[in-house]
């Protein structure tokens, strides 16, 4: 079984600054995906960024980037130039890479991020 | 855009009532999921389905059942609601085809309060 741990229940950052959210995971799998999802207040969960474990290059999506350390089983999210709209709950998630149906996500407990003006 | 629709956003039910949470997706996805979200615990998988009439237990299936009679619809059933089932319930769907990148799409959630 996989476990995902987010050690920071809450964080805050000033608008325009950079913040890093931590995530560690435990698995015996060698092929898998890692995700960061964002859940704004009272709104739908959306995918922020995705990393395939076999790729050494860290994924980036505009102001969002990850630091993927496979040996350390660490997957942190960096948000640059933070904006008020980044205020949300952020979830780190793991998915086993499997040819069979049923691509389930295992989630961490979440980090609540507040961006302050 | 993929749309996952949960028909009830907010429900209040009494202990012992039978509760149905409905979810519909419009992208012909094979996989559908029900998660429960609680503070500090993240999302935990209750059940998932990878085809019509097929279902698999997730991490916390006790007290729940599911139904998938049509590909687009996945229902979560609380046979006899209890106060410890007060929570946010999230439905999700995905295609099983790996070319999609295995992205999972979520509904907006159903807030259930059991009194």
Short mmCIF file of C-alpha atoms in Angstrom, two decimals, chain A residues 4 7 28 61 70-71 76 99 111:
data_model
loop_
_atom_site.label_atom_id
_atom_site.label_comp_id
_atom_site.label_asym_id
_atom_site.label_seq_id
_atom_site.Cartn_x
_atom_site.Cartn_y
_atom_site.Cartn_z
CA UNK A 4 1.30 10.13 1.16
CA UNK A 7 3.56 17.73 6.91
CA UNK A 28 7.42 -0.16 -3.19
CA UNK A 61 3.25 24.51 -15.48
CA UNK A 70 12.69 9.83 -6.37
CA UNK A 71 15.29 8.31 -4.07
CA UNK A 76 7.36 19.34 -3.33
CA UNK A 99 -1.97 -1.34 -17.32
CA UNK A 111 -2.07 21.82 2.98
#
